[in-house]
Structures are given as structure tokens and as C-alpha cells.
Tab-separated table of C-alpha atoms in Angstrom:
chain	number	residue	atom	x	y	z
O	1	MET	CA	14.797	-8.871	6.648
O	2	ALA	CA	13.765	-7.023	10.735
O	3	PHE	CA	15.214	-3.423	10.985
O	4	GLN	CA	15.616	-3.964	14.554
O	5	LEU	CA	13.988	-1.011	15.262
O	6	GLU	CA	11.136	-1.595	16.815
O	7	ALA	CA	9.053	1.181	15.505
O	8	LEU	CA	9.675	0.846	11.973
O	9	ASP	CA	8.963	-3.106	12.357
O	10	LYS	CA	6.072	-1.998	13.868
O	11	LEU	CA	5.052	0.422	10.873
O	12	ILE	CA	5.603	-2.615	8.502
O	13	ASN	CA	3.710	-5.001	10.480
O	14	GLU	CA	0.876	-2.527	10.638
O	15	LEU	CA	0.913	-2.338	6.575
O	16	THR	CA	0.938	-5.623	5.903
O	17	ARG	CA	-2.531	-5.892	7.346
O	18	LEU	CA	-3.539	-4.123	4.196
O	19	PRO	CA	-5.057	-6.752	1.158
O	20	GLY	CA	-2.863	-7.216	-1.182
O	21	ILE	CA	0.354	-5.877	0.470
O	22	GLY	CA	3.057	-8.725	1.689
O	23	GLU	CA	6.095	-8.415	4.258
O	24	LYS	CA	8.614	-7.040	0.909
O	25	THR	CA	5.722	-4.488	-0.027
O	26	ALA	CA	5.434	-2.910	3.577
O	27	GLN	CA	8.649	-2.694	4.003
O	28	ARG	CA	8.842	-0.827	0.740
O	29	LEU	CA	6.541	1.542	1.332
O	30	ALA	CA	7.734	2.192	5.012
O	31	LEU	CA	10.984	2.954	3.934
O	32	HIS	CA	9.750	5.527	1.311
O	33	ILE	CA	7.290	7.298	4.138
O	34	LEU	CA	10.416	7.480	6.002
O	35	LYS	CA	12.582	8.736	3.217
O	36	THR	CA	10.220	11.023	2.229
O	37	GLY	CA	9.950	12.909	5.302
O	38	GLN	CA	7.657	13.909	8.550
O	39	GLU	CA	5.478	16.362	6.181
O	40	TYR	CA	4.173	13.283	4.130
O	41	SER	CA	4.127	10.657	7.479
O	42	ARG	CA	1.932	13.554	9.161
O	43	ALA	CA	-0.095	14.618	6.071
O	44	ILE	CA	-0.716	10.411	6.118
O	45	ARG	CA	-1.937	10.371	9.211
O	46	ASP	CA	-3.999	13.511	9.327
O	47	ALA	CA	-5.948	12.447	6.362
O	48	LEU	CA	-6.228	8.767	8.611
O	49	GLU	CA	-7.622	11.262	11.700
O	50	ASP	CA	-9.276	12.874	8.928
O	51	VAL	CA	-11.773	9.927	7.833
O	52	GLU	CA	-12.060	8.482	11.163
O	53	ASN	CA	-13.505	11.823	12.751
O	54	ASN	CA	-15.519	12.317	8.772
O	55	VAL	CA	-16.429	9.385	7.492
O	56	ARG	CA	-19.159	7.221	8.831
O	57	HIS	CA	-22.754	4.975	7.605
O	58	CYS	CA	-25.839	7.064	6.307
O	59	SER	CA	-28.443	6.060	9.100
O	60	GLN	CA	-30.897	5.320	6.696
O	61	CYS	CA	-28.714	3.221	3.890
O	62	TYR	CA	-26.108	3.121	5.170
O	63	SER	CA	-23.407	3.930	2.397
O	64	TYR	CA	-20.766	6.114	3.822
O	65	THR	CA	-21.367	10.010	4.181
O	66	ASP	CA	-19.608	12.703	6.034
O	67	ARG	CA	-22.884	14.625	7.370
O	68	THR	CA	-23.959	14.182	10.320
O	69	ASP	CA	-27.349	12.055	9.471
O	70	LEU	CA	-28.960	11.496	5.931
O	71	CYS	CA	-26.210	10.994	3.255
O	72	ARG	CA	-27.031	13.105	-0.005
O	73	TYR	CA	-28.476	10.611	-1.624
O	74	CYS	CA	-31.348	10.088	0.489
O	75	GLU	CA	-31.820	13.718	1.359
O	76	ASP	CA	-31.794	14.443	-2.628
O	77	PRO	CA	-35.079	15.580	-3.158
O	78	GLY	CA	-35.212	14.875	-6.526
O	79	ARG	CA	-34.374	11.234	-6.461
O	80	ASP	CA	-37.661	8.286	-6.493
O	81	ASP	CA	-38.316	7.216	-3.704
O	82	SER	CA	-40.339	4.418	-4.953
O	83	LEU	CA	-36.962	2.392	-6.265
O	84	ILE	CA	-34.760	0.944	-4.209
O	85	CYS	CA	-31.272	-0.368	-5.318
O	86	VAL	CA	-29.690	-2.961	-2.763
O	87	VAL	CA	-25.798	-3.373	-3.452
O	88	GLU	CA	-23.411	-5.160	-1.176
O	89	GLU	CA	-20.550	-2.587	0.034
O	90	ALA	CA	-20.706	1.134	0.473
O	91	PRO	CA	-18.518	1.707	-2.684
O	92	ASP	CA	-20.497	-0.391	-4.981
O	93	VAL	CA	-23.158	3.150	-4.925
O	94	ILE	CA	-20.065	4.760	-6.048
O	95	ARG	CA	-20.479	2.259	-9.348
O	96	VAL	CA	-23.730	2.385	-9.926
O	97	GLU	CA	-23.825	6.293	-9.575
O	98	SER	CA	-21.355	6.698	-12.082
O	99	ILE	CA	-23.349	5.064	-14.371
O	100	GLY	CA	-26.032	8.417	-14.256
O	101	SER	CA	-29.106	7.389	-14.990
O	102	PHE	CA	-30.292	5.674	-11.528
O	103	LYS	CA	-32.024	8.432	-10.237
O	104	GLY	CA	-33.742	6.482	-7.278
O	105	ARG	CA	-32.744	5.510	-3.466
O	106	TYR	CA	-29.877	2.746	-2.091
O	107	HIS	CA	-29.498	0.202	0.187
O	108	VAL	CA	-26.198	-1.203	1.656
O	109	LEU	CA	-25.815	-4.632	3.312
O	110	GLN	CA	-23.149	-4.250	4.133
O	111	GLY	CA	-21.638	-7.742	2.859
O	112	ALA	CA	-23.399	-10.581	1.355
O	113	ILE	CA	-24.935	-14.020	2.795
O	114	SER	CA	-22.078	-16.683	2.605
O	115	PRO	CA	-22.461	-19.459	5.030
O	116	LEU	CA	-18.318	-20.398	4.575
O	117	GLU	CA	-17.461	-17.156	5.939
O	118	GLY	CA	-20.109	-17.156	8.660
O	119	VAL	CA	-21.918	-14.086	7.133
O	120	SER	CA	-25.235	-15.242	8.209
O	121	PRO	CA	-28.407	-12.431	7.193
O	122	GLU	CA	-28.263	-11.253	10.668
O	123	ASP	CA	-25.106	-9.688	9.873
O	124	LEU	CA	-25.830	-7.552	7.175
O	125	ARG	CA	-28.502	-4.621	7.337
O	126	ILE	CA	-31.420	-6.712	6.004
O	127	GLN	CA	-33.642	-6.714	8.534
O	128	GLU	CA	-33.347	-2.469	8.115
O	129	LEU	CA	-34.030	-3.032	4.335
O	130	ILE	CA	-37.889	-4.240	5.363
O	131	ASP	CA	-38.088	-2.035	7.997
O	132	ARG	CA	-38.114	0.048	4.917
O	133	VAL	CA	-40.544	-1.528	3.337
O	134	ASP	CA	-42.377	-1.695	6.124
O	135	ARG	CA	-42.538	1.790	6.960
O	136	GLY	CA	-43.507	2.529	3.661
O	137	GLN	CA	-46.484	0.039	3.295
O	138	ARG	CA	-47.618	1.388	6.607
O	139	GLY	CA	-48.329	4.928	5.709
O	140	GLU	CA	-44.935	6.142	7.694
O	141	GLY	CA	-42.717	6.573	5.032
O	142	PRO	CA	-42.490	6.493	1.181
O	143	GLU	CA	-43.765	3.702	-0.843
O	144	ILE	CA	-41.468	1.174	-2.658
O	145	LYS	CA	-42.552	-0.227	-5.050
O	146	GLU	CA	-39.228	-1.859	-6.640
O	147	VAL	CA	-36.342	-3.137	-5.465
O	148	MET	CA	-33.559	-3.440	-7.684
O	149	LEU	CA	-30.418	-6.241	-6.506
O	150	VAL	CA	-27.356	-4.911	-7.918
O	151	LEU	CA	-25.111	-7.809	-6.052
O	152	ASP	CA	-21.683	-9.586	-7.061
O	153	ALA	CA	-22.845	-12.669	-9.521
O	154	ASP	CA	-21.001	-15.304	-7.338
O	155	LEU	CA	-22.696	-17.854	-5.119
O	156	GLU	CA	-22.906	-14.996	-1.910
O	157	GLY	CA	-25.090	-12.888	-4.364
O	158	ASP	CA	-27.126	-15.827	-5.236
O	159	THR	CA	-27.701	-16.618	-1.994
O	160	THR	CA	-28.383	-13.543	-0.617
O	161	ALA	CA	-30.732	-13.057	-4.147
O	162	LEU	CA	-32.658	-15.920	-3.057
O	163	TYR	CA	-33.060	-14.676	0.787
O	164	LEU	CA	-34.350	-11.315	-0.483
O	165	ALA	CA	-36.985	-12.545	-3.036
O	166	LYS	CA	-38.562	-15.211	0.196
O	167	LEU	CA	-38.810	-11.651	2.535
O	168	LEU	CA	-39.985	-9.497	-0.050
O	169	HIS	CA	-41.920	-11.875	-2.180
O	170	PRO	CA	-45.128	-11.953	0.139
O	171	LYS	CA	-45.003	-8.361	0.479
O	172	GLY	CA	-45.991	-7.431	-3.132
O	173	VAL	CA	-42.819	-5.610	-4.009
O	174	ARG	CA	-41.072	-5.861	-7.089
O	175	LEU	CA	-38.120	-7.284	-7.466
O	176	THR	CA	-35.220	-7.545	-9.731
O	177	ARG	CA	-31.973	-8.413	-10.670
O	178	ILE	CA	-29.381	-6.537	-13.109
O	179	ALA	CA	-28.840	-8.634	-16.003
O	180	HIS	CA	-26.117	-10.911	-15.831
O	181	GLY	CA	-24.560	-11.852	-19.268
O	182	VAL	CA	-21.613	-10.852	-21.700
O	183	PRO	CA	-19.463	-8.072	-20.993
O	184	PHE	CA	-20.170	-4.908	-23.281
O	185	GLY	CA	-17.290	-5.307	-26.226
O	186	SER	CA	-16.433	-8.898	-24.935
O	187	ASP	CA	-15.610	-11.795	-27.579
O	188	ILE	CA	-17.415	-14.655	-27.428
O	189	ASP	CA	-14.732	-17.025	-27.979
O	190	TYR	CA	-13.106	-15.921	-24.613
O	191	ILE	CA	-16.649	-15.658	-22.467
O	192	ASP	CA	-16.889	-19.370	-19.734
O	193	GLN	CA	-19.513	-21.588	-20.173
O	194	ARG	CA	-21.709	-20.333	-17.364
O	195	THR	CA	-21.584	-16.627	-18.349
O	196	LEU	CA	-23.019	-17.788	-21.712
O	197	GLY	CA	-25.104	-19.877	-20.474
O	198	ARG	CA	-27.323	-17.175	-18.374
O	199	ALA	CA	-26.799	-14.862	-21.735
O	200	LEU	CA	-28.785	-17.197	-23.526
O	201	GLN	CA	-31.181	-18.318	-21.121
O	202	ASN	CA	-31.572	-14.242	-20.458
O	203	ARG	CA	-32.493	-13.101	-24.056
O	204	VAL	CA	-34.559	-10.330	-25.395
O	205	GLU	CA	-36.702	-9.681	-27.834
O	206	LEU	CA	-35.312	-7.040	-30.645
J	1	MET	CA	-14.365	6.904	-9.473
J	2	ALA	CA	-14.641	9.770	-6.622
J	3	PHE	CA	-16.224	9.143	-3.373
J	4	GLN	CA	-17.063	12.473	-3.014
J	5	LEU	CA	-16.042	12.313	0.692
J	6	GLU	CA	-13.537	15.073	1.081
J	7	ALA	CA	-11.820	12.911	4.008
J	8	LEU	CA	-11.497	10.078	1.591
J	9	ASP	CA	-10.759	11.240	-1.196
J	10	LYS	CA	-8.099	13.263	0.221
J	11	LEU	CA	-6.814	10.016	2.180
J	12	ILE	CA	-7.105	7.875	-0.984
J	13	ASN	CA	-4.761	11.045	-2.569
J	14	GLU	CA	-2.113	10.538	-0.088
J	15	LEU	CA	-1.787	6.856	-0.714
J	16	THR	CA	-0.968	6.472	-4.210
J	17	ARG	CA	1.761	8.729	-3.671
J	18	LEU	CA	3.118	5.158	-2.148
J	19	PRO	CA	5.110	3.300	-4.891
J	20	GLY	CA	3.866	0.681	-6.811
J	21	ILE	CA	0.155	2.429	-5.516
J	22	GLY	CA	-2.469	3.381	-8.311
J	23	GLU	CA	-6.051	5.407	-8.184
J	24	LYS	CA	-7.160	1.589	-8.103
J	25	THR	CA	-4.860	0.115	-4.960
J	26	ALA	CA	-5.189	3.128	-3.332
J	27	GLN	CA	-8.930	3.138	-2.709
J	28	ARG	CA	-9.094	-0.500	-2.204
J	29	LEU	CA	-6.817	0.574	0.549
J	30	ALA	CA	-8.528	3.448	1.942
J	31	LEU	CA	-11.621	0.873	1.667
J	32	HIS	CA	-10.209	-1.703	3.770
J	33	ILE	CA	-9.124	0.850	6.145
J	34	LEU	CA	-12.247	2.618	6.876
J	35	LYS	CA	-14.033	-0.715	6.942
J	36	THR	CA	-11.502	-2.243	9.307
J	37	GLY	CA	-12.588	0.355	11.452
J	38	GLN	CA	-11.570	3.199	13.720
J	39	GLU	CA	-8.496	0.707	15.735
J	40	TYR	CA	-6.477	-0.448	13.007
J	41	SER	CA	-6.742	3.368	11.369
J	42	ARG	CA	-5.444	4.681	15.185
J	43	ALA	CA	-2.621	2.186	15.384
J	44	ILE	CA	-1.196	2.883	11.556
J	45	ARG	CA	-1.320	6.757	13.144
J	46	ASP	CA	0.648	5.592	16.069
J	47	ALA	CA	3.110	3.652	14.338
J	48	LEU	CA	3.684	6.876	11.422
J	49	GLU	CA	4.268	8.635	14.755
J	50	ASP	CA	6.310	7.149	16.399
J	51	VAL	CA	8.667	6.495	13.494
J	52	GLU	CA	8.559	10.225	13.180
J	53	ASN	CA	9.768	10.369	16.871
J	54	ASN	CA	12.137	7.866	16.996
J	55	VAL	CA	14.350	6.607	13.821
J	56	ARG	CA	16.537	9.107	12.549
J	57	HIS	CA	20.229	8.588	10.855
J	58	CYS	CA	22.941	7.910	12.498
J	59	SER	CA	25.410	10.691	13.160
J	60	GLN	CA	28.859	8.916	11.669
J	61	CYS	CA	27.207	6.075	9.265
J	62	TYR	CA	23.649	7.465	8.027
J	63	SER	CA	22.316	4.394	8.608
J	64	TYR	CA	18.426	4.355	10.261
J	65	THR	CA	18.649	4.254	13.967
J	66	ASP	CA	16.463	5.097	17.249
J	67	ARG	CA	19.162	5.596	19.179
J	68	THR	CA	19.629	8.991	19.695
J	69	ASP	CA	23.663	9.648	18.775
J	70	LEU	CA	25.769	6.627	16.823
J	71	CYS	CA	23.834	3.497	15.711
J	72	ARG	CA	24.503	0.376	17.015
J	73	TYR	CA	26.922	-0.948	14.310
J	74	CYS	CA	29.099	2.072	14.796
J	75	GLU	CA	28.904	1.519	18.359
J	76	ASP	CA	30.156	-2.087	19.027
J	77	PRO	CA	33.340	-2.430	19.875
J	78	GLY	CA	33.292	-5.937	18.109
J	79	ARG	CA	33.401	-4.706	14.774
J	80	ASP	CA	36.923	-3.570	12.629
J	81	ASP	CA	37.548	-0.532	12.563
J	82	SER	CA	39.825	0.233	10.071
J	83	LEU	CA	37.178	-1.848	6.904
J	84	ILE	CA	34.093	0.790	5.996
J	85	CYS	CA	31.108	-1.019	3.480
J	86	VAL	CA	29.856	1.648	1.668
J	87	VAL	CA	26.404	1.210	0.464
J	88	GLU	CA	23.752	3.260	-1.307
J	89	GLU	CA	20.524	3.256	0.950
J	90	ALA	CA	20.201	2.516	4.517
J	91	PRO	CA	18.213	-0.633	4.129
J	92	ASP	CA	21.040	-2.324	1.906
J	93	VAL	CA	22.883	-1.953	6.025
J	94	ILE	CA	20.767	-4.696	6.776
J	95	ARG	CA	20.917	-6.969	3.813
J	96	VAL	CA	25.079	-7.362	4.835
J	97	GLU	CA	24.293	-7.455	8.336
J	98	SER	CA	22.091	-10.371	7.172
J	99	ILE	CA	25.248	-12.614	5.940
J	100	GLY	CA	26.268	-12.629	9.101
J	101	SER	CA	30.046	-12.880	7.895
J	102	PHE	CA	30.500	-8.793	7.999
J	103	LYS	CA	31.942	-7.372	10.769
J	104	GLY	CA	32.967	-4.151	10.115
J	105	ARG	CA	31.347	-0.205	9.741
J	106	TYR	CA	29.154	1.318	7.718
J	107	HIS	CA	28.941	4.363	5.112
J	108	VAL	CA	25.493	5.326	3.862
J	109	LEU	CA	25.836	7.284	0.141
J	110	GLN	CA	21.954	7.969	0.751
J	111	GLY	CA	22.281	7.360	-2.674
J	112	ALA	CA	24.196	6.860	-6.039
J	113	ILE	CA	25.271	9.532	-8.316
J	114	SER	CA	22.839	10.010	-11.489
J	115	PRO	CA	23.174	12.922	-14.169
J	116	LEU	CA	20.214	11.898	-15.390
J	117	GLU	CA	17.936	12.780	-11.774
J	118	GLY	CA	20.399	15.298	-11.124
J	119	VAL	CA	21.888	13.722	-8.357
J	120	SER	CA	25.510	14.897	-8.184
J	121	PRO	CA	27.887	13.928	-5.630
J	122	GLU	CA	27.291	17.278	-3.448
J	123	ASP	CA	24.071	15.268	-2.659
J	124	LEU	CA	25.364	12.478	-1.420
J	125	ARG	CA	27.356	11.850	1.782
J	126	ILE	CA	30.972	11.253	-0.049
J	127	GLN	CA	32.223	14.376	1.927
J	128	GLU	CA	31.435	12.843	5.413
J	129	LEU	CA	33.175	9.433	3.706
J	130	ILE	CA	36.278	11.260	2.658
J	131	ASP	CA	36.119	13.076	6.563
J	132	ARG	CA	36.262	9.730	8.108
J	133	VAL	CA	39.373	8.340	6.269
J	134	ASP	CA	40.910	12.068	6.435
J	135	ARG	CA	40.636	12.340	10.120
J	136	GLY	CA	42.126	8.377	10.555
J	137	GLN	CA	44.693	9.541	8.709
J	138	ARG	CA	45.430	12.746	11.009
J	139	GLY	CA	45.262	9.875	14.041
J	140	GLU	CA	41.752	11.933	15.221
J	141	GLY	CA	40.288	8.947	14.558
J	142	PRO	CA	40.292	4.938	13.713
J	143	GLU	CA	42.239	4.243	10.374
J	144	ILE	CA	40.243	3.109	7.720
J	145	LYS	CA	42.597	0.594	5.637
J	146	GLU	CA	40.191	-0.332	3.236
J	147	VAL	CA	36.849	0.690	1.915
J	148	MET	CA	34.392	-2.164	0.361
J	149	LEU	CA	31.557	-0.777	-2.310
J	150	VAL	CA	28.184	-2.648	-2.319
J	151	LEU	CA	26.734	-0.991	-4.747
J	152	ASP	CA	24.262	-1.775	-7.299
J	153	ALA	CA	25.324	-3.215	-10.083
J	154	ASP	CA	24.112	-0.664	-12.843
J	155	LEU	CA	25.339	3.106	-14.588
J	156	GLU	CA	24.888	4.794	-11.364
J	157	GLY	CA	26.433	2.526	-9.019
J	158	ASP	CA	29.534	2.163	-11.456
J	159	THR	CA	29.534	5.998	-11.611
J	160	THR	CA	29.746	6.340	-8.009
J	161	ALA	CA	32.647	4.165	-7.374
J	162	LEU	CA	34.705	5.528	-10.801
J	163	TYR	CA	34.131	9.033	-8.668
J	164	LEU	CA	34.997	7.127	-5.037
J	165	ALA	CA	38.048	5.337	-6.528
J	166	LYS	CA	39.156	9.200	-8.043
J	167	LEU	CA	39.267	10.808	-4.395
J	168	LEU	CA	40.045	7.554	-2.585
J	169	HIS	CA	43.599	6.043	-4.219
J	170	PRO	CA	45.368	9.050	-4.386
J	171	LYS	CA	44.991	8.644	-0.298
J	172	GLY	CA	46.499	5.064	-0.167
J	173	VAL	CA	43.478	3.186	0.682
J	174	ARG	CA	42.460	0.070	-0.542
J	175	LEU	CA	39.337	0.801	-2.634
J	176	THR	CA	37.255	-2.992	-3.620
J	177	ARG	CA	34.237	-3.691	-4.682
J	178	ILE	CA	32.054	-6.827	-4.428
J	179	ALA	CA	32.223	-9.255	-7.095
J	180	HIS	CA	29.680	-9.267	-10.395
J	181	GLY	CA	28.800	-12.418	-11.905
J	182	VAL	CA	26.923	-15.472	-12.555
J	183	PRO	CA	24.526	-15.593	-9.137
J	184	PHE	CA	24.093	-18.895	-6.833
J	185	GLY	CA	21.989	-21.161	-8.364
J	186	SER	CA	21.635	-19.799	-11.894
J	187	ASP	CA	21.681	-21.543	-15.162
J	188	ILE	CA	24.082	-20.053	-18.024
J	189	ASP	CA	21.439	-20.430	-20.294
J	190	TYR	CA	19.219	-17.149	-18.933
J	191	ILE	CA	22.137	-14.403	-18.029
J	192	ASP	CA	22.292	-12.332	-20.011
J	193	GLN	CA	25.374	-10.946	-21.832
J	194	ARG	CA	26.689	-8.221	-19.368
J	195	THR	CA	26.469	-10.420	-16.739
J	196	LEU	CA	28.448	-12.893	-18.118
J	197	GLY	CA	31.349	-10.804	-19.807
J	198	ARG	CA	31.884	-9.580	-16.174
J	199	ALA	CA	31.437	-13.444	-15.123
J	200	LEU	CA	34.546	-14.217	-17.643
J	201	GLN	CA	36.949	-10.775	-16.678
J	202	ASN	CA	36.621	-11.798	-12.890
J	203	ARG	CA	37.570	-15.198	-12.793
J	204	VAL	CA	39.039	-16.885	-10.227
J	205	GLU	CA	41.679	-19.356	-9.859
J	206	LEU	CA	40.732	-22.946	-8.263
């Protein structure tokens, strides 16, 4: 169903490029914007422009920031410089922050190694992580004692973890990864075999 | 989960005003736009601005148009002036057009009467429809012989149909409504009672 209105069809087309938004949903969204009125349409435009102009990557840890150089996590003097939490994507930083107990620094890889999707280590911020460790060891920056991986529990996360281990172990840096196991509040009956297998393997003393 | 980035939170907030888009989906969309890059963000902004500037309501039938005065359906000389198809919303015009066989004019009410949602006849383009009929009867415009209602098959559609009947019957205009019955290709087992009741009531001679 095309509206034969060039402007509207163009908007619908742009909206279908969003994740999880098909042709039908894009039509519904475009018509809602059109019906709600120009004020709302302008509010979305302003918000988009603001994001374009103000949100960038932190030059040290690559998380999102609206500051000109370092992000709030890199600048905070109350954080432990010797511990770096490595995540795949910038929003993961917010997830770790929401726990409220982590007080180290961050490093965003901007993805995970995936031969299938053609993402190689050079496409990620891995060299920048190694540089941060190296600078610490040369005394040009804070010494990093532990790198903690908070990566997805999938093939790409595992591959990235192994690759980082190969690079960081020779440097004598402690490398850890968050525990894989049974999620809090879940019923053992509904846990898949692989998760249960990892949970058994990583059992802890009581 | 707030990003504590004013611009990003504002964009997420604007996106949650879209139908069917919750907080979580709005976050995903905003982050996708941010990750895809400024070129895509600007493309959406341009598309929105184009719609703001170019899409308006036809001054006669109130469907959407990018022309300055009358829409393509009102201007088309090959259409039957004596038959008007009345729909609730502008996109319904496209749905009727997609059948390919309707060659009359249109009139968009811009809603349906709904006491529950506070939509009264004055909020709709009902007076404008009556004016079109009256102008024809005074010889100031094309004579309208039939008004065909293509309204939703719900309480609001029924109310609107009854209201229009009250206004149009005294004028001697033929008023019709599309048939309610069993949808094409459907299994009688799965049809609800009210639909089946209407289908029996509206049965046709073979």
C-alpha cells in the first residue's frame, strides 16, 4: 500500500530501516506523526539533531558522552583506576552501572569478534584496550591490575574473551569474566543444558 | 535505565510517544540511530521536514495530498461525481483505492463519533459532507446521488452511520454501507457470533 505521496513514502521508507520495524509498522508510525501534528514532528527532529550534535564517544573508553573529551566515568576521581570493565556496546555500561556496586573504569569494544559477520579484532577497540594496559605498565598512566569481561554469553562473546586472554595473559594482567549460571529466580526445570552445564562447572563452595 | 545523556534521553522520550513503542523499544531505536550514524539521522530529519512541508489535507475531501489545493481524487475528471465514499481516516482512502474498482469521489471524516472518547459530530468533517450534498442540490456543484459508508465495523462506526442516516435521509440521498459478513477465505468454525449473525441477516439470493 503506497500513499503515492512522495514525502510520506520517503518517511515510511526511512522508518523501515529501524530494527524490528516492518512496512506496516512504519506506515502506522508515519501516519501517527502526521496526525499528531507538526509540533510533534519538529520535536522529534530537534531531538535527533541534539543527539547528532551532542552525543559522541569518550576518547578513552568509547562509551557515549555529551562532554567534549572524557566521559563521566573516566573523569570521576572516586573510581578505581586499576580495574577495567570491558563491554561490547556503550549501553552495556549503563547496565553495569545500574547494579550500583561497580566502581572501576570502563572500556567499550564497540562489538564482538564474529567471523560469520565479518567482524575481526581490527574492527573493534581492542588495540586501544591493550594500549591502556601498556601505558600503565610503562608508568605513563594508571596501572591496570584487572580486566573484567562483561560480554554476551554467546559464540561471539566467547571468541572475544579467548582472543583477549591470548593478548593479556602474557602481560600478567588478571583477566576475569562474569559468571555464567542459573539466572536469579529461575526454575531449574526450564534451564537449558548448556547453561546448567556451565553452572555445574562453575559451582562455588558454601 | 536512563543514559544520563540529556539529548539521548530526550530522543527516547519523544519516541515513546509513538503507538506501540514502549520505553525499551524506544531505547533500542534511539541507540540504533546513534550507532548507524549521522547520515541516517539526517535522512530521518529531512523526511520528517518534507512531510511537514508537503503533506496536507485536501480542501474538499480531507484526504492527504501533496498538491496545493485539491487532491488527485478530487481533480481526476474520470471519476463519478454523483457517488461519494465516506471513510474515517485518510489512509482508508488508499485501502479503498487498492481494490481498483471504485471510481467515485471520497470524503474523510477524520474520525468516528465516540461519546466514550469525547468525539462528537462537531469534531468531525460531517458538516463539510452535508455542505457538499447541499451544494449539489442547489446546483452549485455536482449532484450527489449516493453516499457510501466505508466505516469500521465497531460501535463508533455504527454510531456514525446512524447519525449520518439521520442527516442524509431527509435530503433524499441514497445512503449505503459496505456489507458485514464472513471474510473471504475464512472458516465458519472460527467466526464470532455477531459477525455470523450479521452475515445471516444480510444473506443474498443465488
